[in-house]
Short mmCIF file of C-alpha atoms in Angstrom, two decimals:
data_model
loop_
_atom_site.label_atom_id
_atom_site.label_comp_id
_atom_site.label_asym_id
_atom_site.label_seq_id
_atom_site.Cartn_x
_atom_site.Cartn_y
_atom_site.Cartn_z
CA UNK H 1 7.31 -35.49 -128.10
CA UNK H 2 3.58 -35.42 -127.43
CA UNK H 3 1.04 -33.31 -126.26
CA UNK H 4 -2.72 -33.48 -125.29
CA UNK H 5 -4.30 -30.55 -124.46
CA UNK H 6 -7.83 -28.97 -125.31
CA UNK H 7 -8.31 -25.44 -125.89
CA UNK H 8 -9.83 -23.02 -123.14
CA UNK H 9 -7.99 -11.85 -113.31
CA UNK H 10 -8.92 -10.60 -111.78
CA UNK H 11 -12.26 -10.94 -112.21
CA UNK H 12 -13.46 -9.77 -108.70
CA UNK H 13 -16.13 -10.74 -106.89
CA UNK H 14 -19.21 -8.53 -107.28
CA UNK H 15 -20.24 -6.83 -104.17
CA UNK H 16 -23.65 -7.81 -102.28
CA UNK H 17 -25.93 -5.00 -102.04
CA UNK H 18 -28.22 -5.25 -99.25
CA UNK H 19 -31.20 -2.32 -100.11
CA UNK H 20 -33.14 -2.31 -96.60
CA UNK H 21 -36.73 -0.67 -97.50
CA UNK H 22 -37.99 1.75 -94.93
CA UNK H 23 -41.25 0.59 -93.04
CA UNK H 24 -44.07 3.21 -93.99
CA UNK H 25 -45.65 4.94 -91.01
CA UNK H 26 -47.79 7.36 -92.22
CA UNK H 27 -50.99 8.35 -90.66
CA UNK H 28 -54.17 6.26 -89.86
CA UNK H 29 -56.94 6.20 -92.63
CA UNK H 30 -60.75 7.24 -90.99
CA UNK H 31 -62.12 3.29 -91.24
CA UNK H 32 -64.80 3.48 -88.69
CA UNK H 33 -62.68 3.68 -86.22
CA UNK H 34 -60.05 0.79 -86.72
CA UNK H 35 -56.91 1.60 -88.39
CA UNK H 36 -54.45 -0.72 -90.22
CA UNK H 37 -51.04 -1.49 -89.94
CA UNK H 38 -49.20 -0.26 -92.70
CA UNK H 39 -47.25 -3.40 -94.07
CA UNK H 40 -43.66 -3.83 -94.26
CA UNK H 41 -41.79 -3.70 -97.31
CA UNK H 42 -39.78 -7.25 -97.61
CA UNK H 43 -36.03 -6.45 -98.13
CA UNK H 44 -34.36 -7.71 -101.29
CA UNK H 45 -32.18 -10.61 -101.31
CA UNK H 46 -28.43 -10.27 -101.34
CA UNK H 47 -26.55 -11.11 -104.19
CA UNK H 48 -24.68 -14.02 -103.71
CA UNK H 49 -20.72 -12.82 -104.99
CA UNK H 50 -20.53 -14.13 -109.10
CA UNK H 51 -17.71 -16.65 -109.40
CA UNK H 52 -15.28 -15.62 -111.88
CA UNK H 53 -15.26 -16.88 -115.38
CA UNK H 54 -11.70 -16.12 -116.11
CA UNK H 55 -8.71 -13.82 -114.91
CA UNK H 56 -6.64 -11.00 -117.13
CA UNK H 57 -2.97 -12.75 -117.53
CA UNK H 58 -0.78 -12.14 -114.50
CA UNK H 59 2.06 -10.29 -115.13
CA UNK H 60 4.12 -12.45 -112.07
CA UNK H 61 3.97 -15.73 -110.20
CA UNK H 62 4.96 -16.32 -106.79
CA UNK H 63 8.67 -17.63 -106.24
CA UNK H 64 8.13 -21.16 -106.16
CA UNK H 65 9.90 -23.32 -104.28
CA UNK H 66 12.33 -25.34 -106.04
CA UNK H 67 16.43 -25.29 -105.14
CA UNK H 68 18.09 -23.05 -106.59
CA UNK H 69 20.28 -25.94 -108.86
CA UNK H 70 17.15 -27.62 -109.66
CA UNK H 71 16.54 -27.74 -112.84
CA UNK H 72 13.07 -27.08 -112.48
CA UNK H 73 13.37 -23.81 -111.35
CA UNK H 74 14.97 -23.08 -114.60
CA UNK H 75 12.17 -24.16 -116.69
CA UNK H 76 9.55 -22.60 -114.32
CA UNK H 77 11.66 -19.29 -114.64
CA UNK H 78 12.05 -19.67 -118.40
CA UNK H 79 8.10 -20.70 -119.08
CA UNK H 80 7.00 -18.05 -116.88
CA UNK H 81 9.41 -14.99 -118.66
CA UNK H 82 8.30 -16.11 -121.97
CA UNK H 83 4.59 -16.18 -121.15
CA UNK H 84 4.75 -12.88 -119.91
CA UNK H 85 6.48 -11.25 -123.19
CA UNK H 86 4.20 -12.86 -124.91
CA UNK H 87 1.06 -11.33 -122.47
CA UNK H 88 -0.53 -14.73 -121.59
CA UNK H 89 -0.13 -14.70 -118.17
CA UNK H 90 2.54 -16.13 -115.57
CA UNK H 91 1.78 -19.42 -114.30
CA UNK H 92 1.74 -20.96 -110.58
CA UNK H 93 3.31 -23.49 -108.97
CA UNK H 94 0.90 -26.46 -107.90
CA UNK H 95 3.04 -28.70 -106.05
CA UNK H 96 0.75 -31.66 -106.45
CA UNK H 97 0.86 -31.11 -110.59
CA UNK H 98 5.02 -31.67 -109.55
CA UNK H 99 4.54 -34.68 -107.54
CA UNK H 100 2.24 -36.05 -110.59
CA UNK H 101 4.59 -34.71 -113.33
CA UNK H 102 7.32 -36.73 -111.27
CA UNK H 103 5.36 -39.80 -110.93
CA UNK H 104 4.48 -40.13 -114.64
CA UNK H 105 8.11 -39.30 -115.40
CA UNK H 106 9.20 -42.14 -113.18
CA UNK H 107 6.69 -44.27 -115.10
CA UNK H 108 8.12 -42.95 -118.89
CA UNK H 109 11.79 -43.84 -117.34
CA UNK H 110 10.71 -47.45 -116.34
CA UNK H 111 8.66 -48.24 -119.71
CA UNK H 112 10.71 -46.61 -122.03
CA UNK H 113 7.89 -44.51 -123.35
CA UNK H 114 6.97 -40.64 -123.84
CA UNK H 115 3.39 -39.55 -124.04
CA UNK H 116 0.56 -39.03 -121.59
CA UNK H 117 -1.35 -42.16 -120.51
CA UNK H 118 -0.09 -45.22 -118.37
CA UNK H 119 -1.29 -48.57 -118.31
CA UNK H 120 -2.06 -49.98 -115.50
CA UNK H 121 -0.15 -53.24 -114.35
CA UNK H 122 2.96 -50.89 -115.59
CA UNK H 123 6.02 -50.08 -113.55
CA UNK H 124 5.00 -47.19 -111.97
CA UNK H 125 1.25 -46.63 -112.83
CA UNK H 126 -0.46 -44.17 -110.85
CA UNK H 127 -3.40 -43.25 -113.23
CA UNK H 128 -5.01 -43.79 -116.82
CA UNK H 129 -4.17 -40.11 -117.70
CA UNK H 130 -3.19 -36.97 -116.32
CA UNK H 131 -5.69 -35.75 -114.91
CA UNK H 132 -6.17 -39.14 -112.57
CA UNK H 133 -2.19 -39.09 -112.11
CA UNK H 134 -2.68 -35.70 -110.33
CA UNK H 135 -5.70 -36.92 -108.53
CA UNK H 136 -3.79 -39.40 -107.64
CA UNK H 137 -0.87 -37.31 -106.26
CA UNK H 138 -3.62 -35.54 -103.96
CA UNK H 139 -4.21 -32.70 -106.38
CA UNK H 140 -7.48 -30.66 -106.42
CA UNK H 141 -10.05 -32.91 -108.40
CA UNK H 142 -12.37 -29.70 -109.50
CA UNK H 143 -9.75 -28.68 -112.42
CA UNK H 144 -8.62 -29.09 -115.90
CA UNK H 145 -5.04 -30.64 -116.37
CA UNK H 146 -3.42 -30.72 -119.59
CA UNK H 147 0.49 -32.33 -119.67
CA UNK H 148 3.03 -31.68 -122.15
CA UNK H 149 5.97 -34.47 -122.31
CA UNK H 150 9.37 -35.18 -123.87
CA UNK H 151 12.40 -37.19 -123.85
CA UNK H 152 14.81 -34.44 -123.47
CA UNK H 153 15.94 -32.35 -120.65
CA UNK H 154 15.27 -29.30 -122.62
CA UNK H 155 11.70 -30.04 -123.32
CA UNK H 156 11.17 -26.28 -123.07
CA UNK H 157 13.12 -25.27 -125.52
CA UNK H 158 11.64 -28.33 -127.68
CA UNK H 159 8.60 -26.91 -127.26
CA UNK H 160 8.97 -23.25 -128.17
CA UNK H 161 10.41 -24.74 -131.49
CA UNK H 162 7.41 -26.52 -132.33
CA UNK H 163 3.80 -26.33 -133.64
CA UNK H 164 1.23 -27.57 -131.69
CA UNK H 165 3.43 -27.88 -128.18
CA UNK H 166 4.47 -24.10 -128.59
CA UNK H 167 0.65 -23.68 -128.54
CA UNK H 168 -0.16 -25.83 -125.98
CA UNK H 169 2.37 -23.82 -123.51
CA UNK H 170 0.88 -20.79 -123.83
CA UNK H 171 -2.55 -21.08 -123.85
CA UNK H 172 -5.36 -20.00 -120.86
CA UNK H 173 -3.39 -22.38 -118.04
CA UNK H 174 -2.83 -20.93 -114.78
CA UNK H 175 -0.79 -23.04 -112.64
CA UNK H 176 1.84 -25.57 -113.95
CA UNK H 177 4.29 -28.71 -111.70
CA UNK H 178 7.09 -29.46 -113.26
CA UNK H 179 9.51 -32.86 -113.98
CA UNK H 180 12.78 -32.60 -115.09
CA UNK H 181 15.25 -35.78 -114.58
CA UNK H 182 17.11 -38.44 -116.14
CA UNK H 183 16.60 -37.56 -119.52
CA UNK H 184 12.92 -37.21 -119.33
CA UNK H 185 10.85 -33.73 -118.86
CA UNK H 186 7.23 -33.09 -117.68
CA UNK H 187 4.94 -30.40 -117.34
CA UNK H 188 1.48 -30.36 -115.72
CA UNK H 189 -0.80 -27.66 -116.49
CA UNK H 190 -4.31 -26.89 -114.68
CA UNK H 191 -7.27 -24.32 -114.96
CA UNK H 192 -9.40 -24.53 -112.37
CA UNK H 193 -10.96 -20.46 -112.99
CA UNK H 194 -14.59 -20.76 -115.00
CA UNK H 195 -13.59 -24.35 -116.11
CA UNK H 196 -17.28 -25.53 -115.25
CA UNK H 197 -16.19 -29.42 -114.61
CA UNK H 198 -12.79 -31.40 -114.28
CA UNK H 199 -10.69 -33.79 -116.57
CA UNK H 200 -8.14 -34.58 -118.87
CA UNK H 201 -7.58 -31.47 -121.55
CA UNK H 202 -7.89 -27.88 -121.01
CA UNK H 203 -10.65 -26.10 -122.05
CA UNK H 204 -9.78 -22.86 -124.21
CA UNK H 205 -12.77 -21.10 -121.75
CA UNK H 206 -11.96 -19.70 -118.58
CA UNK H 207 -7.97 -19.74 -116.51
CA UNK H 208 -5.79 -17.02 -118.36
CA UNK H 209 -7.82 -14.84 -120.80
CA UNK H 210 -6.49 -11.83 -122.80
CA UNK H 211 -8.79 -8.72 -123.52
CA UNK H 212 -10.97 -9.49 -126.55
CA UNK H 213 -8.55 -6.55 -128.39
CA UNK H 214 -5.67 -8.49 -127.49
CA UNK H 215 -3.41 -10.71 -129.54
CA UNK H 216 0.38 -12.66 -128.72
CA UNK H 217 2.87 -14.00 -130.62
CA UNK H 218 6.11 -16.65 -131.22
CA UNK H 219 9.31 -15.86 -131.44
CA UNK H 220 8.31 -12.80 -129.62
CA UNK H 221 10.23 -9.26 -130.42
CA UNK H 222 13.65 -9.76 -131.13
CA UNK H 223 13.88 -12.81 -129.67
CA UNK H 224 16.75 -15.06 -131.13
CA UNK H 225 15.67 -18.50 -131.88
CA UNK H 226 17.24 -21.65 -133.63
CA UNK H 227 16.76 -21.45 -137.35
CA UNK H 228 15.47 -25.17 -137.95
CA UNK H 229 12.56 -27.20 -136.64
CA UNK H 230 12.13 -31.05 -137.73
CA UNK H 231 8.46 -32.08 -138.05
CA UNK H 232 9.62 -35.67 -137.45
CA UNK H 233 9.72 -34.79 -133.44
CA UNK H 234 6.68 -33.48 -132.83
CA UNK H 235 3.65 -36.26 -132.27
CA UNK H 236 1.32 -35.89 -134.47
CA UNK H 237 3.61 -34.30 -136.88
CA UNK H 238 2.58 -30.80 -138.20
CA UNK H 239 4.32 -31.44 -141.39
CA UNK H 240 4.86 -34.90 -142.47
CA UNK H 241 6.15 -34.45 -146.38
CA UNK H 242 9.34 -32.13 -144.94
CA UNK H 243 12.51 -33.36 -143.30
CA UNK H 244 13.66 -30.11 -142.36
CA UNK H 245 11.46 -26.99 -141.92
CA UNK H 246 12.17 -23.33 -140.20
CA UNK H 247 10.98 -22.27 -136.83
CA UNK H 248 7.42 -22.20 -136.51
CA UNK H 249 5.70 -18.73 -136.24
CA UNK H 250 2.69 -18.87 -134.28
CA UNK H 251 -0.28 -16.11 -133.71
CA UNK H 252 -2.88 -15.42 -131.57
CA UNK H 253 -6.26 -14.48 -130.19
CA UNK H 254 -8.35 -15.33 -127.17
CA UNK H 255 -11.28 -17.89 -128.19
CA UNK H 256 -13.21 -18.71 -125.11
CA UNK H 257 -16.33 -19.48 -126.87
CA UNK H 258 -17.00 -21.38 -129.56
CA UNK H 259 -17.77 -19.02 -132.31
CA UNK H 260 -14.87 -17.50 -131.87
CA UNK H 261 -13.15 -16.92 -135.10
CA UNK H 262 -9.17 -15.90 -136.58
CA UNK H 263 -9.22 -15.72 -139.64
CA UNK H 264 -6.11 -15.04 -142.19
CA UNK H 265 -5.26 -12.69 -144.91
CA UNK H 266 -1.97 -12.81 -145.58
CA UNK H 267 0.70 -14.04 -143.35
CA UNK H 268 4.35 -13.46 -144.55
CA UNK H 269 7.96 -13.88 -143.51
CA UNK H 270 11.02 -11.81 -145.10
CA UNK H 271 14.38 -12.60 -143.96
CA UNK H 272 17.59 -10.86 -144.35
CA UNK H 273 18.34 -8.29 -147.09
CA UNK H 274 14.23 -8.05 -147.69
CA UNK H 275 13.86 -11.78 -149.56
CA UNK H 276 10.68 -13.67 -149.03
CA UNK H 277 10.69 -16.96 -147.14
CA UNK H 278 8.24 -20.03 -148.54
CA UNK H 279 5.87 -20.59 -145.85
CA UNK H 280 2.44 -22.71 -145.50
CA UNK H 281 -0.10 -21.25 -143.29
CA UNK H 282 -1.56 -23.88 -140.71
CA UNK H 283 -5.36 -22.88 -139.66
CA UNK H 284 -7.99 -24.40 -137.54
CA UNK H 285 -11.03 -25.92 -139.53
CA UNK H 286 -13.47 -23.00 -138.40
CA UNK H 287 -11.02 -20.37 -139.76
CA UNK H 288 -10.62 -21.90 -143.20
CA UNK H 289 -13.54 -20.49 -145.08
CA UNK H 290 -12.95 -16.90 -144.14
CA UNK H 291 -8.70 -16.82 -144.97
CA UNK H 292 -6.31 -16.71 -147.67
CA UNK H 293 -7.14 -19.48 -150.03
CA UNK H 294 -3.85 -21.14 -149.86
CA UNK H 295 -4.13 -21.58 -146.14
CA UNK H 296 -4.13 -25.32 -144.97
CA UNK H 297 -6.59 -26.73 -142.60
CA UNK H 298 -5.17 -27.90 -139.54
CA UNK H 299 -7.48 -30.02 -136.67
CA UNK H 300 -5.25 -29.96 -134.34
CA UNK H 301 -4.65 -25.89 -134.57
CA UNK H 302 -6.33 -24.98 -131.82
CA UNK H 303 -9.45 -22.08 -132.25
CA UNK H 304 -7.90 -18.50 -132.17
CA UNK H 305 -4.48 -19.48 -133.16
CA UNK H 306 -2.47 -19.46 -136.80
CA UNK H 307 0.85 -21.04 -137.81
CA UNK H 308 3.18 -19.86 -140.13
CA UNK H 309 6.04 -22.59 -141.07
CA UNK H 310 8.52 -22.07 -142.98
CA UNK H 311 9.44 -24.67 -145.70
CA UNK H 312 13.24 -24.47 -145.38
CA UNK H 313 15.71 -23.82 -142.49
CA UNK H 314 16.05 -20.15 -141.41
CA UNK H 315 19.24 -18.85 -142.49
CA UNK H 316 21.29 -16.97 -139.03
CA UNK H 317 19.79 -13.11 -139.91
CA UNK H 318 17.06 -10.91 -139.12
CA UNK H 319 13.58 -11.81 -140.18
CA UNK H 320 10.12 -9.99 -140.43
CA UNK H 321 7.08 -11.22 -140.01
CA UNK H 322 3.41 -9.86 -141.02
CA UNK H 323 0.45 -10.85 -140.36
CA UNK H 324 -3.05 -9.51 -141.29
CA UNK H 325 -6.82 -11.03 -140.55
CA UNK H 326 -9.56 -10.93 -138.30
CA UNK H 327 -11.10 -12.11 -134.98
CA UNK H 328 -14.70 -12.31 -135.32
CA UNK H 329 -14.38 -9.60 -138.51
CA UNK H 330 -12.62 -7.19 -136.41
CA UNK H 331 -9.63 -6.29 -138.48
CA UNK H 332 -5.64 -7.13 -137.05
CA UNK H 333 -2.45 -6.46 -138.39
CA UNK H 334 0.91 -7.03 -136.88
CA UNK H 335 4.47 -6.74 -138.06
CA UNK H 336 7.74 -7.86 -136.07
CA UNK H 337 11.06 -8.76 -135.64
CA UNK H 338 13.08 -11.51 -134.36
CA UNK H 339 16.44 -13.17 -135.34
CA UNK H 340 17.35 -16.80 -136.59
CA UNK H 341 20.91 -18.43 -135.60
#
């Protein structure tokens, strides 16, 4: 299971204000007789309407238009209710990011291969990566697309229980076209708002952006998720010395520009009847100076976001977990519930 995606609404368009000066007429100076036009005051230019850098996270999509027993529709449904718990925005259906997400599924089937790029000569080769596959498909070329991929039919549920897909998922996106067949699963992602150029990876600026105040967080509240998460499955793997780990906690921030910081103070998991869980903190390399010393650099941790993994299986039971840091030295603190099975 791989994933290649690089961190990046309403904003509205400002109104044009067109101030119309009035022409002075007042009376004629004594100038020997002649008198001089009094001269025009040049009206300002309009504002051309700002293009928007990013848009608040929608709250809903439109329906798309899948069948109803397609099993796309399920994963749209399921991507799009989890997003929206979580407050990163509902995403839309681009049916040219489904007819490239089917194409490059076509082309894992007939090479026996999961991951992104496609060689051409291959059966089925439509373009290098996915940005050119959705090109390719007749999608919009000024965007960002980012692709998540797996061998498994429920690549969604792979995902959530992962490190650095679960991020990918829910990051700035805002429209998504979706592959799910034979064994195979394929998601397409693109930002087109205040992306500022096109290509393979999305950037963490512009698409989907919370309020600056604004923080989100996996499993979300009382959410019941699988207890155990194997490293092994996830390309690169997040944790390469463990066989078996829990479900990966994730938190976080918006970080549309660079110098955007999370940093973390303590970040803690108790499980039923109170008892602490062993956990390693995963941070980006920007965040490691300012956080708990035992906190483990992470370069593929994307800016603005913070992993929590536990060291051992969750057992089934309740478990809490806290966080505490700061974005940009703005103080956070969080504490929630979800449940293990």
């Amino acid at each position: 299971m791989k994933t290649t995606m690089k961190p990046g609404l309403s904003a509205l368009a400002l109104a044009s204000l067109l101030a119309l000066a009035a022409c002075g007429g007042g009376g004629s100076a004594d100038d020997g007789g002649s008198s001089k036009p009094t001269t025009p005051t040049t009206p300002t230019t309009p504002t051309p309407p700002q293009e928007p850098t990013s848009v608040p996270p929608a709250t809903s999509a439109p329906a798309p238009t899948y069948p109803s027993a397609d099993l796309r529709l399920a994963a749209f449904n399921a991507l799009n209710e989890f997003r929206v718990k979580m407050g990163v925005g509902a995403l839309k259906q681009d049916d040219k990011l489904d007819t490239a997400a089917d194409n490059h599924l076509a082309y894992m089937k007939a090479n026996s291969t999961t991951g992104h790029l496609e060689v051409a000569g291959n059966a089925g080769f439509t373009g290098a990566n996915p940005y050119d596959q959705v090109v390719a498909a007749g999608g919009n070329r000024n965007q960002w697309i980012g692709q998540v991929a797996s061998g498994s039919m429920d690549c969604l549920g792979d995902f959530q229980n992962s490190v650095y897909h679960l991020q990918a998922i829910t990051g700035n996106q805002e429209s998504a076209g979706y592959a799910v067949r034979n064994g195979y699963c394929v998601i397409n992602f693109g930002v087109v708002t205040g992306a500022n150029g096109s290509g393979y990876g999305l950037p963490q600026w512009g698409g989907q952006q919370m309020s600056s105040n604004a923080f989100a967080y996996s499993p979300v509240d009382n959410e019941n998720v699988y207890g155990g998460f194997t490293p092994a499955s996830e390309s690169p793997n997040p944790a390469p010395d463990l066989t078996l780990a829990g479900h990966p906690i994730m938190f976080r921030v918006p970080a549309p520009d660079a110098n955007d910081v999370l940093t973390v103070s303590n970040f803690t998991l108790t499980g039923p009847g109170g008892s602490s869980i062993p956990v390693r903190v995963l941070v980006p390399s920007k965040a490691k100076p300012g956080s708990m010393a035992s906190a483990i650099e992470d370069v593929n941790v994307y800016a603005g976001v913070v992993f929590m993994l536990p060291t051992q299986k969750l057992a089934a039971g309740t478990y809490t977990a806290t966080f505490s840091g700061a974005r940009n030295g703005a103080p956070i603190s969080k504490s929630w519930s979800f449940a293990a099975y």
